[in-house]
Amino acid sequence: MDNCFQDHGNNNNGTAVISTVASIAASAMLIRTIVYDYIPHEIINFFNLKFHDMKRFFSSQLTIVIEDFKGVSKNQVYEAAEVYLGSKGTLSAVRVKASKSMEDKNLAFVMDKNQEVCDDYEGVMVRWKLCCEYVASAGNKEHPDDINASLKSEVRSYELTFHMKHRDKIFNSYLPFVLEKAKAIREGNMALKLHTIDYDHYWVGEVKFCHPMSFKTLLIDDELKKEIVDDLEKYVNGKEFYKRIGKAWKRGYLLYGPPGTGKSSLIAAMANYLNYDIYDLDLTSVSTNKDLKNLILGMSNRSILVMEDIDCTIKLPNREEEKEDNNNNNKEADKSEDSKVTLSGLLNAIDGLWSCCGEERIIVLTTNQKEKLDPALIRAGRMDMHIHLSYCTFSAFQQLAFNYLGISQHKLFEEIQGLLGKVQVTPAEISGELTKNINSKEPLQELVRFLHSKDMVQEPQEISDLLPFAVIGSRLQELSCYCL
């Protein structure tokens, strides 16, 4: 019986609590209605500000607001945060947006509105939130001074919140880190372009560079390939080194060797490895040294300037010839000299004072005959690395056999290795033979026959190279006498 009375008392107490809460809620609603109907908004806003100031005074959190626009221009910090948080948002945000443009190689992700992402930077926890405030029209009275209202239907901003004690670290280290990280993500996701020049001497960059060559499939000697990759790595990571020694952040490569040995393929592999645009400069399309300088200045950073067959495109007189021309030619000849590209003009464009107006650039010259080039053009400091691409080696053949036939060992490999040691054949020729015989039952046997035929053709030439003409004539005379 006592329990019954006790339960009945508890029920009465619960009912009384619910009634009290309901009465307080109704009173709060009534007070709120009276406040908003009869008290001026200026006074309400004043008390709201005071309340937030008091709350902020006792709070240990600091929030940085990063708006979408800075005046009429896009806020670079906002753009960097958007790119950086795209990689973070896919892991911790509930909603993300996916997009891809023609300029991108991969999908890009961004946070959706009002989503939050946490980030850990060197043990410091920070929280990002994307805030969106809708704007009805350009003349919205609630935002009379907001220039974003005239440009968009909503005002977006990121809120970065962290503990106050980490203020210096966030300002001086974390935000610069976000900017650099976003830059690297953007550069890595951009589709490569192949630029050439039009008749008005301007770069045209609408051609998407889709060459599939990589260092994995490049047909050159393995040791040389490793040496090139190591040199590229030192270059791209050497910004502070170049700054310390007082040199422009650029590097020059001279590729030389017979036709078909992979010079153009190496350039494509370098571009794909570094994710650099290619600027293909045909010197025959450039009229003057001034035009050449303007083209070099018009290149973007993180790019490769290519001048193929530099010994064949135009006649580049050496500096001694240029000096004689200046001393001996009349006024008309001097006027003609001003309307063509000279060696001095080329040297000044790629390695003079103007060369430091851009950074992280690579200059590549290709030639079949290195000895024809002026020493000033290929000296150390201009062409930092001379890469000789010779005839096909056995290691390059092994790569070819794997790429074309999917094999890494065969009974004919030993014979092919011996033939490659004495036959001058380019990787392009072997590629052509493998392509021609790829559907054959014995493609390598066909290749061996081809190499033997090359050996038979080249052997007499090699003998004639070793014997002087006088000796050959004497031997022929002896043979003729013997026959008689």
Tab-separated table of C-alpha atoms in Angstrom:
chain	number	residue	atom	x	y	z
A	1	MET	CA	0.000	0.000	0.000
A	2	ASP	CA	2.825	2.363	0.800
A	3	ASN	CA	4.328	1.691	-2.646
A	4	CYS	CA	1.082	2.624	-4.309
A	5	PHE	CA	0.968	5.915	-2.470
A	6	GLN	CA	4.636	6.485	-3.377
A	7	ASP	CA	4.045	5.821	-7.100
A	8	HIS	CA	1.013	8.060	-7.047
A	9	GLY	CA	3.132	10.821	-5.491
A	10	ASN	CA	5.837	10.427	-8.147
A	11	ASN	CA	3.272	10.732	-10.915
A	12	ASN	CA	1.970	13.924	-9.390
A	13	ASN	CA	5.519	15.304	-9.204
A	14	GLY	CA	6.198	14.449	-12.896
A	15	THR	CA	2.977	16.101	-13.962
A	16	ALA	CA	3.866	19.199	-11.963
A	17	VAL	CA	7.320	19.419	-13.622
A	18	ILE	CA	5.847	19.115	-17.123
A	19	SER	CA	3.274	21.780	-16.310
A	20	THR	CA	5.981	24.119	-15.008
A	21	VAL	CA	8.186	23.650	-18.118
A	22	ALA	CA	5.239	24.242	-20.418
A	23	SER	CA	4.315	27.396	-18.520
A	24	ILE	CA	7.909	28.728	-18.758
A	25	ALA	CA	8.081	27.961	-22.515
A	26	ALA	CA	4.783	29.761	-23.123
A	27	SER	CA	5.974	32.747	-21.112
A	28	ALA	CA	9.259	32.845	-23.082
A	29	MET	CA	7.369	32.818	-26.367
A	30	LEU	CA	5.149	35.641	-25.178
A	31	ILE	CA	8.104	37.709	-23.985
A	32	ARG	CA	9.949	37.094	-27.286
A	33	THR	CA	6.905	38.256	-29.261
A	34	ILE	CA	6.545	41.396	-27.161
A	35	VAL	CA	10.285	42.158	-27.468
A	36	TYR	CA	10.350	41.853	-31.281
A	37	ASP	CA	7.041	43.707	-31.736
A	38	TYR	CA	7.522	46.644	-29.392
A	39	ILE	CA	11.261	47.107	-28.814
A	40	PRO	CA	13.243	48.769	-31.664
A	41	HIS	CA	15.599	46.501	-33.642
A	42	GLU	CA	18.534	48.801	-32.905
A	43	ILE	CA	18.203	48.107	-29.178
A	44	ILE	CA	17.858	44.339	-29.799
A	45	ASN	CA	20.968	44.320	-31.975
A	46	PHE	CA	22.846	46.300	-29.341
A	47	PHE	CA	22.085	43.711	-26.643
A	48	ASN	CA	22.873	40.841	-29.044
A	49	LEU	CA	26.299	42.337	-29.742
A	50	LYS	CA	26.957	42.792	-26.047
A	51	PHE	CA	25.929	39.200	-25.422
A	52	HIS	CA	28.254	37.897	-28.131
A	53	ASP	CA	31.086	40.099	-26.827
A	54	MET	CA	30.627	38.656	-23.363
A	55	LYS	CA	30.498	35.126	-24.765
A	56	ARG	CA	33.658	35.758	-26.780
A	57	PHE	CA	35.422	37.216	-23.724
A	58	PHE	CA	34.930	34.007	-21.762
A	59	SER	CA	35.556	31.691	-24.766
A	60	SER	CA	38.953	30.109	-25.452
A	61	GLN	CA	38.183	29.665	-29.180
A	62	LEU	CA	39.239	31.998	-32.005
A	63	THR	CA	37.519	32.038	-35.403
A	64	ILE	CA	38.949	33.381	-38.673
A	65	VAL	CA	36.376	34.290	-41.328
A	66	ILE	CA	37.606	33.813	-44.918
A	67	GLU	CA	35.156	35.323	-47.389
A	68	ASP	CA	34.697	34.300	-51.011
A	69	PHE	CA	35.564	37.728	-52.407
A	70	LYS	CA	38.011	40.483	-51.513
A	71	GLY	CA	36.377	43.516	-53.051
A	72	VAL	CA	35.566	42.537	-56.630
A	73	SER	CA	38.348	39.930	-56.831
A	74	LYS	CA	38.301	36.329	-55.707
A	75	ASN	CA	39.931	35.771	-52.346
A	76	GLN	CA	42.972	33.548	-52.940
A	77	VAL	CA	42.860	32.253	-49.376
A	78	TYR	CA	39.249	31.132	-49.909
A	79	GLU	CA	40.177	29.386	-53.171
A	80	ALA	CA	43.130	27.668	-51.489
A	81	ALA	CA	40.936	26.512	-48.590
A	82	GLU	CA	38.390	25.142	-51.059
A	83	VAL	CA	41.021	23.098	-52.893
A	84	TYR	CA	42.772	21.956	-49.715
A	85	LEU	CA	39.580	20.939	-47.940
A	86	GLY	CA	38.441	19.001	-51.012
A	87	SER	CA	40.875	16.247	-50.068
A	88	LYS	CA	39.893	16.449	-46.384
A	89	GLY	CA	36.169	16.737	-46.955
A	90	THR	CA	35.888	13.354	-48.651
A	91	LEU	CA	37.045	11.743	-45.405
A	92	SER	CA	35.062	13.527	-42.693
A	93	ALA	CA	32.285	15.638	-44.224
A	94	VAL	CA	28.785	14.206	-44.560
A	95	ARG	CA	28.102	15.962	-47.890
A	96	VAL	CA	30.608	16.878	-50.613
A	97	LYS	CA	30.256	18.155	-54.172
A	98	ALA	CA	32.082	16.484	-57.071
A	99	SER	CA	33.094	18.260	-60.279
A	100	LYS	CA	35.466	18.002	-63.235
A	101	SER	CA	36.311	20.462	-65.999
A	102	MET	CA	38.183	20.056	-69.270
A	103	GLU	CA	41.258	21.497	-67.552
A	104	ASP	CA	41.282	18.833	-64.824
A	105	LYS	CA	42.731	15.341	-64.989
A	106	ASN	CA	40.834	14.020	-61.963
A	107	LEU	CA	37.611	14.613	-60.075
A	108	ALA	CA	37.624	17.601	-57.714
A	109	PHE	CA	35.701	17.607	-54.427
A	110	VAL	CA	34.480	20.550	-52.347
A	111	MET	CA	32.535	20.762	-49.110
A	112	ASP	CA	28.823	21.377	-49.278
A	113	LYS	CA	27.290	24.317	-47.409
A	114	ASN	CA	27.141	24.235	-43.608
A	115	GLN	CA	29.389	21.168	-43.490
A	116	GLU	CA	32.284	20.916	-41.033
A	117	VAL	CA	35.698	19.308	-41.443
A	118	CYS	CA	38.301	18.811	-38.712
A	119	ASP	CA	42.000	18.941	-39.494
A	120	ASP	CA	45.030	18.012	-37.430
A	121	TYR	CA	48.103	20.146	-38.121
A	122	GLU	CA	51.175	19.121	-36.118
A	123	GLY	CA	49.031	18.181	-33.142
A	124	VAL	CA	46.788	21.270	-33.333
A	125	MET	CA	43.107	20.552	-34.015
A	126	VAL	CA	41.242	23.054	-36.156
A	127	ARG	CA	37.678	23.071	-37.428
A	128	TRP	CA	36.550	24.386	-40.840
A	129	LYS	CA	32.933	25.245	-41.660
A	130	LEU	CA	31.498	26.450	-44.967
A	131	CYS	CA	28.871	29.119	-44.303
A	132	CYS	CA	26.412	30.306	-46.978
A	133	GLU	CA	24.129	33.302	-46.593
A	134	TYR	CA	21.538	33.818	-49.307
A	135	VAL	CA	21.040	37.275	-50.800
A	136	ALA	CA	17.666	38.024	-52.340
A	137	SER	CA	18.815	40.717	-54.766
A	138	ALA	CA	21.474	43.332	-55.448
A	139	GLY	CA	19.388	45.862	-53.572
A	140	ASN	CA	18.922	43.805	-50.463
A	141	LYS	CA	18.530	46.234	-47.587
A	142	GLU	CA	20.091	43.839	-45.120
A	143	HIS	CA	23.400	43.930	-47.075
A	144	PRO	CA	23.643	47.422	-48.590
A	145	ASP	CA	27.465	47.518	-48.494
A	146	ASP	CA	28.135	43.945	-49.550
A	147	ILE	CA	29.563	43.896	-53.063
A	148	ASN	CA	29.008	40.129	-53.252
A	149	ALA	CA	25.256	40.775	-53.326
A	150	SER	CA	25.549	42.321	-56.779
A	151	LEU	CA	27.549	39.357	-58.099
A	152	LYS	CA	25.895	36.258	-56.675
A	153	SER	CA	22.765	34.985	-54.994
A	154	GLU	CA	24.657	33.938	-51.886
A	155	VAL	CA	27.635	35.041	-49.814
A	156	ARG	CA	30.008	32.232	-48.937
A	157	SER	CA	32.776	32.117	-46.381
A	158	TYR	CA	34.877	29.623	-44.476
A	159	GLU	CA	35.115	29.789	-40.706
A	160	LEU	CA	38.350	28.457	-39.263
A	161	THR	CA	38.084	27.851	-35.500
A	162	PHE	CA	40.902	26.859	-33.137
A	163	HIS	CA	42.178	27.422	-29.589
A	164	MET	CA	43.546	30.895	-28.953
A	165	LYS	CA	46.854	29.599	-27.651
A	166	HIS	CA	47.686	28.382	-31.178
A	167	ARG	CA	47.076	31.773	-32.798
A	168	ASP	CA	50.696	32.347	-33.912
A	169	LYS	CA	51.086	28.845	-35.300
A	170	ILE	CA	47.872	29.099	-37.334
A	171	PHE	CA	48.699	32.550	-38.710
A	172	ASN	CA	52.393	32.008	-39.435
A	173	SER	CA	52.533	28.319	-40.329
A	174	TYR	CA	49.180	26.640	-40.965
A	175	LEU	CA	47.621	29.149	-43.375
A	176	PRO	CA	50.823	29.380	-45.523
A	177	PHE	CA	50.849	25.575	-45.501
A	178	VAL	CA	47.263	25.496	-46.827
A	179	LEU	CA	48.191	27.926	-49.624
A	180	GLU	CA	51.212	25.857	-50.706
A	181	LYS	CA	49.340	22.558	-50.441
A	182	ALA	CA	46.446	23.886	-52.520
A	183	LYS	CA	48.891	25.123	-55.167
A	184	ALA	CA	50.460	21.671	-55.421
A	185	ILE	CA	47.035	19.991	-55.669
A	186	ARG	CA	45.913	22.362	-58.437
A	187	GLU	CA	49.120	21.889	-60.411
A	188	GLY	CA	48.951	18.133	-60.082
A	189	ASN	CA	45.333	18.046	-61.299
A	190	MET	CA	45.763	20.328	-64.312
A	191	ALA	CA	45.738	18.706	-67.754
A	192	LEU	CA	48.926	19.364	-69.686
A	193	LYS	CA	48.915	21.604	-72.753
A	194	LEU	CA	51.097	21.793	-75.814
A	195	HIS	CA	51.692	25.394	-76.854
A	196	THR	CA	52.876	26.562	-80.254
A	197	ILE	CA	53.082	29.978	-81.930
A	198	ASP	CA	50.801	31.488	-84.552
A	199	TYR	CA	51.590	33.916	-87.350
A	200	ASP	CA	51.365	36.908	-84.986
A	201	HIS	CA	54.119	35.474	-82.766
A	202	TYR	CA	51.901	34.640	-79.787
A	203	TRP	CA	51.569	31.396	-77.905
A	204	VAL	CA	48.459	29.336	-78.637
A	205	GLY	CA	47.598	26.940	-75.815
A	206	GLU	CA	44.399	25.202	-76.797
A	207	VAL	CA	45.970	21.825	-77.629
A	208	LYS	CA	45.646	19.267	-74.848
A	209	PHE	CA	48.839	17.252	-74.426
A	210	CYS	CA	47.869	13.582	-74.164
A	211	HIS	CA	51.136	11.819	-74.971
A	212	PRO	CA	51.173	8.502	-73.041
A	213	MET	CA	54.961	8.229	-72.736
A	214	SER	CA	56.395	7.865	-69.250
A	215	PHE	CA	59.776	6.956	-67.803
A	216	LYS	CA	58.384	3.493	-67.165
A	217	THR	CA	57.882	2.863	-70.892
A	218	LEU	CA	60.713	5.067	-72.230
A	219	LEU	CA	63.129	3.070	-74.386
A	220	ILE	CA	66.537	4.213	-73.199
A	221	ASP	CA	69.251	2.626	-71.124
A	222	ASP	CA	68.147	1.983	-67.531
A	223	GLU	CA	71.176	3.689	-65.959
A	224	LEU	CA	70.720	6.785	-68.127
A	225	LYS	CA	67.021	6.843	-67.293
A	226	LYS	CA	67.765	6.786	-63.550
A	227	GLU	CA	70.352	9.552	-63.963
A	228	ILE	CA	67.803	11.786	-65.726
A	229	VAL	CA	65.059	11.161	-63.151
A	230	ASP	CA	67.443	11.899	-60.270
A	231	ASP	CA	68.507	15.149	-61.942
A	232	LEU	CA	64.883	16.219	-62.433
A	233	GLU	CA	64.113	15.483	-58.784
A	234	LYS	CA	67.027	17.612	-57.598
A	235	TYR	CA	65.873	20.413	-59.886
A	236	VAL	CA	62.198	20.541	-58.813
A	237	ASN	CA	63.175	20.394	-55.133
A	238	GLY	CA	65.947	22.946	-55.487
A	239	LYS	CA	64.127	26.281	-55.216
A	240	GLU	CA	65.974	27.333	-52.078
A	241	PHE	CA	69.278	26.068	-53.487
A	242	TYR	CA	68.957	28.166	-56.660
A	243	LYS	CA	67.990	31.169	-54.567
A	244	ARG	CA	70.964	30.673	-52.266
A	245	ILE	CA	73.520	30.482	-55.103
A	246	GLY	CA	71.952	33.425	-56.967
A	247	LYS	CA	70.795	31.618	-60.129
A	248	ALA	CA	67.485	31.644	-61.982
A	249	TRP	CA	65.430	28.541	-61.201
A	250	LYS	CA	65.766	26.858	-64.592
A	251	ARG	CA	67.620	23.927	-66.125
A	252	GLY	CA	68.862	23.171	-69.610
A	253	TYR	CA	69.060	19.781	-71.334
A	254	LEU	CA	70.747	19.014	-74.657
A	255	LEU	CA	69.456	15.828	-76.295
A	256	TYR	CA	71.635	14.608	-79.142
A	257	GLY	CA	71.989	11.469	-81.181
A	258	PRO	CA	70.822	9.837	-84.430
A	259	PRO	CA	67.196	10.175	-85.594
A	260	GLY	CA	64.791	7.694	-84.021
A	261	THR	CA	66.653	7.272	-80.735
A	262	GLY	CA	63.879	8.719	-78.548
A	263	LYS	CA	64.558	12.438	-78.139
A	264	SER	CA	60.916	13.505	-78.552
A	265	SER	CA	59.741	10.593	-76.386
A	266	LEU	CA	62.100	11.700	-73.605
A	267	ILE	CA	60.625	15.218	-73.709
A	268	ALA	CA	57.107	13.770	-73.393
A	269	ALA	CA	58.191	11.589	-70.455
A	270	MET	CA	59.736	14.620	-68.718
A	271	ALA	CA	56.538	16.655	-69.169
A	272	ASN	CA	54.325	13.876	-67.793
A	273	TYR	CA	56.697	13.210	-64.893
A	274	LEU	CA	56.839	16.873	-63.820
A	275	ASN	CA	53.308	17.777	-64.946
A	276	TYR	CA	54.735	20.696	-66.961
A	277	ASP	CA	53.216	22.314	-70.057
A	278	ILE	CA	55.306	22.159	-73.247
A	279	TYR	CA	56.096	25.206	-75.365
A	280	ASP	CA	57.221	24.036	-78.807
A	281	LEU	CA	59.280	26.866	-80.321
A	282	ASP	CA	59.930	26.737	-84.056
A	283	LEU	CA	62.619	29.367	-84.620
A	284	THR	CA	61.743	29.626	-88.317
A	285	SER	CA	58.436	31.202	-87.265
A	286	VAL	CA	60.160	33.961	-85.250
A	287	SER	CA	61.166	37.081	-87.174
A	288	THR	CA	63.281	39.078	-84.729
A	289	ASN	CA	65.195	38.833	-81.483
A	290	LYS	CA	62.542	41.052	-79.903
A	291	ASP	CA	59.776	38.627	-80.864
A	292	LEU	CA	61.808	35.773	-79.430
A	293	LYS	CA	62.259	37.599	-76.124
A	294	ASN	CA	58.523	38.353	-75.906
A	295	LEU	CA	57.692	34.693	-76.527
A	296	ILE	CA	60.020	33.578	-73.732
A	297	LEU	CA	58.445	36.141	-71.388
A	298	GLY	CA	54.982	34.869	-72.357
A	299	MET	CA	55.664	31.374	-71.081
A	300	SER	CA	54.079	30.226	-67.846
A	301	ASN	CA	56.068	28.925	-64.901
A	302	ARG	CA	56.426	25.148	-64.535
A	303	SER	CA	56.930	24.633	-68.250
A	304	ILE	CA	59.338	23.131	-70.786
A	305	LEU	CA	60.619	25.187	-73.714
A	306	VAL	CA	61.520	22.852	-76.599
A	307	MET	CA	63.585	23.751	-79.652
A	308	GLU	CA	63.932	20.610	-81.739
A	309	ASP	CA	66.597	20.098	-84.409
A	310	ILE	CA	68.269	23.343	-83.381
A	311	ASP	CA	71.017	22.757	-85.961
A	312	CYS	CA	68.552	22.499	-88.861
A	313	THR	CA	65.727	24.963	-88.179
A	314	ILE	CA	67.586	28.196	-88.979
A	315	LYS	CA	71.177	29.217	-89.539
A	316	LEU	CA	72.509	30.560	-86.262
A	317	PRO	CA	75.843	32.258	-87.061
A	318	ASN	CA	78.363	32.081	-84.261
A	319	ARG	CA	79.381	35.274	-82.482
A	320	GLU	CA	82.556	35.760	-84.552
A	321	GLU	CA	80.520	35.691	-87.769
A	322	GLU	CA	78.039	38.148	-86.279
A	323	LYS	CA	80.916	40.487	-85.384
A	324	GLU	CA	82.303	40.366	-88.947
A	325	ASP	CA	78.847	41.074	-90.372
A	326	ASN	CA	78.488	44.126	-88.166
A	327	ASN	CA	81.872	45.447	-89.284
A	328	ASN	CA	81.571	44.793	-93.014
A	329	ASN	CA	77.899	45.095	-93.976
A	330	ASN	CA	76.322	48.310	-95.251
A	331	LYS	CA	73.210	49.964	-93.836
A	332	GLU	CA	70.820	47.751	-95.778
A	333	ALA	CA	72.535	44.651	-94.448
A	334	ASP	CA	72.338	46.054	-90.919
A	335	LYS	CA	68.622	46.586	-91.385
A	336	SER	CA	68.269	43.002	-92.608
A	337	GLU	CA	70.216	41.766	-89.567
A	338	ASP	CA	67.633	43.343	-87.271
A	339	SER	CA	64.885	41.288	-88.870
A	340	LYS	CA	66.229	37.817	-88.044
A	341	VAL	CA	67.017	35.775	-84.971
A	342	THR	CA	70.722	35.667	-84.129
A	343	LEU	CA	72.741	33.487	-81.813
A	344	SER	CA	73.301	36.435	-79.474
A	345	GLY	CA	69.549	37.059	-79.386
A	346	LEU	CA	68.862	33.416	-78.570
A	347	LEU	CA	71.496	33.341	-75.804
A	348	ASN	CA	70.131	36.515	-74.216
A	349	ALA	CA	66.553	35.214	-74.363
A	350	ILE	CA	67.236	31.893	-72.659
A	351	ASP	CA	70.078	32.868	-70.338
A	352	GLY	CA	70.271	36.672	-70.093
A	353	LEU	CA	68.731	39.097	-67.623
A	354	TRP	CA	65.241	38.391	-68.977
A	355	SER	CA	65.522	34.694	-68.167
A	356	CYS	CA	64.991	35.373	-64.454
A	357	CYS	CA	61.527	36.859	-65.102
A	358	GLY	CA	60.080	33.351	-64.877
A	359	GLU	CA	60.939	30.393	-62.687
A	360	GLU	CA	60.742	26.614	-62.621
A	361	ARG	CA	61.373	26.352	-66.357
A	362	ILE	CA	63.238	23.748	-68.351
A	363	ILE	CA	64.884	24.418	-71.719
A	364	VAL	CA	65.442	21.460	-74.051
A	365	LEU	CA	67.454	21.579	-77.278
A	366	THR	CA	67.612	18.577	-79.604
A	367	THR	CA	70.056	17.906	-82.416
A	368	ASN	CA	71.302	15.034	-84.518
A	369	GLN	CA	74.775	16.580	-84.810
A	370	LYS	CA	76.094	18.119	-81.598
A	371	GLU	CA	79.374	19.166	-83.202
A	372	LYS	CA	77.555	21.665	-85.432
A	373	LEU	CA	76.378	23.778	-82.491
A	374	ASP	CA	78.269	26.801	-81.235
A	375	PRO	CA	80.052	26.000	-77.927
A	376	ALA	CA	78.490	29.105	-76.343
A	377	LEU	CA	75.011	27.660	-76.856
A	378	ILE	CA	75.692	24.337	-75.142
A	379	ARG	CA	78.166	25.361	-72.456
A	380	ALA	CA	77.640	24.436	-68.806
A	381	GLY	CA	75.127	26.763	-67.190
A	382	ARG	CA	73.014	26.921	-70.349
A	383	MET	CA	72.723	23.242	-71.189
A	384	ASP	CA	73.386	21.756	-67.765
A	385	MET	CA	73.051	18.130	-68.841
A	386	HIS	CA	74.092	16.660	-72.193
A	387	ILE	CA	72.137	13.458	-72.859
A	388	HIS	CA	73.395	11.195	-75.622
A	389	LEU	CA	70.608	9.020	-76.998
A	390	SER	CA	72.355	6.374	-79.036
A	391	TYR	CA	71.329	3.204	-80.845
A	392	CYS	CA	69.232	0.565	-79.146
A	393	THR	CA	70.863	-1.189	-76.198
A	394	PHE	CA	69.862	-4.574	-74.869
A	395	SER	CA	68.161	-3.051	-71.792
A	396	ALA	CA	66.092	-0.820	-74.089
A	397	PHE	CA	65.209	-3.869	-76.188
A	398	GLN	CA	64.052	-5.727	-73.073
A	399	GLN	CA	61.682	-2.851	-72.342
A	400	LEU	CA	60.437	-2.997	-75.948
A	401	ALA	CA	59.848	-6.744	-75.755
A	402	PHE	CA	57.887	-6.331	-72.543
A	403	ASN	CA	55.809	-3.415	-73.900
A	404	TYR	CA	54.987	-5.034	-77.250
A	405	LEU	CA	55.005	-8.775	-76.503
A	406	GLY	CA	54.567	-8.936	-72.725
A	407	ILE	CA	57.671	-11.118	-72.257
A	408	SER	CA	60.767	-10.579	-70.123
A	409	GLN	CA	62.707	-13.730	-71.109
A	410	HIS	CA	63.112	-15.750	-74.319
A	411	LYS	CA	65.578	-18.220	-75.802
A	412	LEU	CA	66.474	-15.713	-78.541
A	413	PHE	CA	67.398	-12.928	-76.113
A	414	GLU	CA	71.053	-14.001	-75.975
A	415	GLU	CA	71.398	-13.940	-79.766
A	416	ILE	CA	69.630	-10.560	-79.962
A	417	GLN	CA	71.955	-9.163	-77.296
A	418	GLY	CA	74.956	-10.206	-79.357
A	419	LEU	CA	73.538	-8.652	-82.533
A	420	LEU	CA	72.706	-5.372	-80.784
A	421	GLY	CA	76.346	-5.185	-79.686
A	422	LYS	CA	77.519	-4.872	-83.290
A	423	VAL	CA	74.532	-3.568	-85.255
A	424	GLN	CA	73.518	0.099	-85.261
A	425	VAL	CA	69.738	0.004	-85.027
A	426	THR	CA	67.471	2.594	-83.411
A	427	PRO	CA	64.652	1.851	-80.957
A	428	ALA	CA	62.271	3.266	-83.572
A	429	GLU	CA	63.405	0.624	-86.099
A	430	ILE	CA	62.931	-2.220	-83.623
A	431	SER	CA	59.536	-0.825	-82.640
A	432	GLY	CA	58.566	-0.811	-86.294
A	433	GLU	CA	59.646	-4.426	-86.743
A	434	LEU	CA	57.792	-5.601	-83.630
A	435	THR	CA	54.667	-3.707	-84.707
A	436	LYS	CA	54.884	-5.244	-88.182
A	437	ASN	CA	55.361	-8.775	-86.851
A	438	ILE	CA	53.280	-8.572	-83.659
A	439	ASN	CA	50.698	-11.021	-85.072
A	440	SER	CA	53.374	-13.400	-86.292
A	441	LYS	CA	53.846	-16.733	-84.541
A	442	GLU	CA	57.551	-15.972	-84.078
A	443	PRO	CA	57.944	-12.168	-83.899
A	444	LEU	CA	61.382	-12.390	-82.293
A	445	GLN	CA	62.603	-14.740	-85.020
A	446	GLU	CA	61.559	-12.141	-87.576
A	447	LEU	CA	63.437	-9.507	-85.588
A	448	VAL	CA	66.583	-11.682	-85.585
A	449	ARG	CA	66.399	-11.954	-89.373
A	450	PHE	CA	66.058	-8.164	-89.596
A	451	LEU	CA	69.115	-7.628	-87.365
A	452	HIS	CA	71.177	-10.098	-89.427
A	453	SER	CA	70.220	-8.226	-92.599
A	454	LYS	CA	71.317	-4.937	-90.975
A	455	ASP	CA	74.590	-6.581	-89.958
A	456	MET	CA	75.291	-7.678	-93.514
A	457	VAL	CA	74.628	-4.155	-94.833
A	458	GLN	CA	76.683	-2.338	-92.198
A	459	GLU	CA	79.752	-4.628	-92.194
A	460	PRO	CA	81.229	-3.507	-95.539
A	461	GLN	CA	80.700	0.124	-94.552
A	462	GLU	CA	82.602	-0.433	-91.332
A	463	ILE	CA	85.515	-2.038	-93.214
A	464	SER	CA	85.677	0.830	-95.666
A	465	ASP	CA	85.721	3.268	-92.789
A	466	LEU	CA	88.769	1.533	-91.319
A	467	LEU	CA	90.795	1.402	-94.578
A	468	PRO	CA	92.087	4.547	-96.280
A	469	PHE	CA	91.203	5.027	-99.917
A	470	ALA	CA	94.869	4.581	-100.954
A	471	VAL	CA	95.034	1.155	-99.291
A	472	ILE	CA	91.760	0.074	-100.887
A	473	GLY	CA	93.040	1.174	-104.301
A	474	SER	CA	96.295	-0.742	-103.811
A	475	ARG	CA	94.451	-3.920	-102.824
A	476	LEU	CA	92.135	-3.650	-105.817
A	477	GLN	CA	95.148	-3.226	-108.104
A	478	GLU	CA	96.757	-6.338	-106.634
A	479	LEU	CA	93.578	-8.330	-107.130
A	480	SER	CA	93.266	-7.200	-110.757
A	481	CYS	CA	96.851	-8.251	-111.474
A	482	TYR	CA	96.223	-11.626	-109.843
A	483	CYS	CA	93.137	-12.171	-111.940
A	484	LEU	CA	95.063	-11.394	-115.125
